[in-house]
Amino acid sequence: MAKLSLFERRRRRVRTSLKAHSGGRPRLSVHRSGRHIYAQIIDDSAGRTVAAANSLGSKAGSNVTAAADVGKALAEAAQKAGVTTVVFDRGGFLFHGRVKALADAAREGGLEF
């Protein structure tokens, strides 16, 4: 078996911990690239995406402001889909900067985690 990168080890550790403590709640998954940030709420029991948002159409680009906009948009989409509580899956990304801004904006938008 090939040796996993530190990022992949962190991602697997976070995901395993979430599965043990999720209690059937949907998962808010975040992906961050150099240019954009993407977030989606996934119902793992049904295997489908409930709501999603990204910064592709944002004028702000790839900064903290764009991430906050994505968090607000995701919270609105989740409210329309009837989702109020989620578990936050940061993947292998550290919880600061754009990831933290997205999470804080989603909380302000009405999501609980």
Short mmCIF file of C-alpha atoms in Angstrom, two decimals:
data_model
loop_
_atom_site.label_atom_id
_atom_site.label_comp_id
_atom_site.label_asym_id
_atom_site.label_seq_id
_atom_site.Cartn_x
_atom_site.Cartn_y
_atom_site.Cartn_z
CA MET A 1 0.00 0.00 0.00
CA ALA A 2 1.31 3.44 -0.90
CA LYS A 3 2.14 5.88 1.85
CA LEU A 4 -0.58 8.51 2.29
CA SER A 5 0.16 12.22 2.28
CA LEU A 6 -0.36 14.19 5.46
CA PHE A 7 -3.37 15.86 3.85
CA GLU A 8 -4.98 12.51 2.99
CA ARG A 9 -4.28 11.12 6.47
CA ARG A 10 -5.90 14.19 8.04
CA ARG A 11 -8.88 13.93 5.66
CA ARG A 12 -9.47 10.27 6.54
CA ARG A 13 -9.11 10.92 10.26
CA VAL A 14 -11.67 13.73 10.14
CA ARG A 15 -14.14 11.74 8.02
CA THR A 16 -13.88 8.65 10.27
CA SER A 17 -14.49 10.74 13.37
CA LEU A 18 -17.52 12.40 11.76
CA LYS A 19 -19.11 9.08 10.83
CA ALA A 20 -18.85 7.94 14.44
CA HIS A 21 -20.41 11.12 15.86
CA SER A 22 -22.78 12.33 13.14
CA GLY A 23 -25.94 10.74 14.51
CA GLY A 24 -27.50 10.59 11.06
CA ARG A 25 -27.14 14.31 10.39
CA PRO A 26 -26.12 15.47 6.90
CA ARG A 27 -22.49 16.43 6.33
CA LEU A 28 -21.34 19.90 5.27
CA SER A 29 -18.29 19.13 3.15
CA VAL A 30 -15.80 21.84 2.14
CA HIS A 31 -13.27 21.81 -0.68
CA ARG A 32 -10.80 24.62 -1.14
CA SER A 33 -8.70 25.14 -4.24
CA GLY A 34 -6.25 27.88 -5.08
CA ARG A 35 -8.89 29.90 -6.92
CA HIS A 36 -12.26 28.90 -5.45
CA ILE A 37 -14.05 27.33 -2.52
CA TYR A 38 -16.86 24.79 -2.78
CA ALA A 39 -19.29 23.51 -0.16
CA GLN A 40 -22.07 20.97 -0.23
CA ILE A 41 -24.43 19.35 2.21
CA ILE A 42 -24.47 15.60 1.67
CA ASP A 43 -26.97 13.08 3.03
CA ASP A 44 -24.71 10.05 3.41
CA SER A 45 -27.56 7.66 4.21
CA ALA A 46 -29.28 8.44 0.89
CA GLY A 47 -26.01 9.11 -0.94
CA ARG A 48 -27.10 12.40 -2.46
CA THR A 49 -26.26 16.09 -2.31
CA VAL A 50 -28.98 18.14 -0.63
CA ALA A 51 -27.56 21.64 -1.22
CA ALA A 52 -24.43 23.12 -2.74
CA ALA A 53 -22.72 26.48 -3.26
CA ASN A 54 -19.41 27.68 -4.66
CA SER A 55 -17.44 30.82 -5.45
CA LEU A 56 -17.28 30.28 -9.22
CA GLY A 57 -19.55 33.23 -10.02
CA SER A 58 -18.19 35.45 -7.27
CA LYS A 59 -16.52 38.75 -8.07
CA ALA A 60 -14.48 38.46 -4.86
CA GLY A 61 -12.36 35.60 -6.23
CA SER A 62 -10.70 33.28 -3.74
CA ASN A 63 -10.54 35.32 -0.57
CA VAL A 64 -12.24 35.23 2.83
CA THR A 65 -15.08 37.45 1.58
CA ALA A 66 -15.91 35.00 -1.20
CA ALA A 67 -15.86 32.12 1.30
CA ALA A 68 -18.28 33.99 3.57
CA ASP A 69 -20.59 34.56 0.60
CA VAL A 70 -20.51 30.84 -0.17
CA GLY A 71 -21.39 30.05 3.47
CA LYS A 72 -24.39 32.39 3.37
CA ALA A 73 -25.58 30.98 0.04
CA LEU A 74 -25.23 27.42 1.33
CA ALA A 75 -27.21 28.23 4.47
CA GLU A 76 -30.03 29.67 2.34
CA ALA A 77 -30.05 26.61 0.08
CA ALA A 78 -30.10 24.33 3.12
CA GLN A 79 -33.06 26.20 4.63
CA LYS A 80 -34.98 25.72 1.36
CA ALA A 81 -34.16 22.00 1.44
CA GLY A 82 -35.31 21.74 5.06
CA VAL A 83 -31.91 21.11 6.63
CA THR A 84 -31.11 22.90 9.89
CA THR A 85 -28.44 20.78 11.63
CA VAL A 86 -25.31 19.37 10.00
CA VAL A 87 -21.87 18.06 10.91
CA PHE A 88 -18.96 20.09 9.56
CA ASP A 89 -16.49 18.15 7.41
CA ARG A 90 -13.43 20.31 6.84
CA GLY A 91 -11.75 17.49 4.91
CA GLY A 92 -8.00 17.73 5.23
CA PHE A 93 -8.06 21.52 5.45
CA LEU A 94 -7.16 23.33 8.65
CA PHE A 95 -9.96 25.27 10.32
CA HIS A 96 -8.78 28.83 9.70
CA GLY A 97 -8.92 31.44 6.96
CA ARG A 98 -11.38 30.68 4.20
CA VAL A 99 -12.68 27.44 5.76
CA LYS A 100 -13.43 29.20 9.05
CA ALA A 101 -15.06 32.15 7.26
CA LEU A 102 -17.35 29.76 5.37
CA ALA A 103 -18.30 27.95 8.60
CA ASP A 104 -19.00 31.17 10.50
CA ALA A 105 -21.17 32.54 7.68
CA ALA A 106 -23.12 29.27 7.49
CA ARG A 107 -23.76 29.47 11.24
CA GLU A 108 -24.96 33.06 10.90
CA GLY A 109 -27.22 31.92 8.06
CA GLY A 110 -29.02 29.51 10.38
CA LEU A 111 -27.17 26.19 10.14
CA GLU A 112 -26.34 24.50 13.44
CA PHE A 113 -23.10 22.55 13.93
#
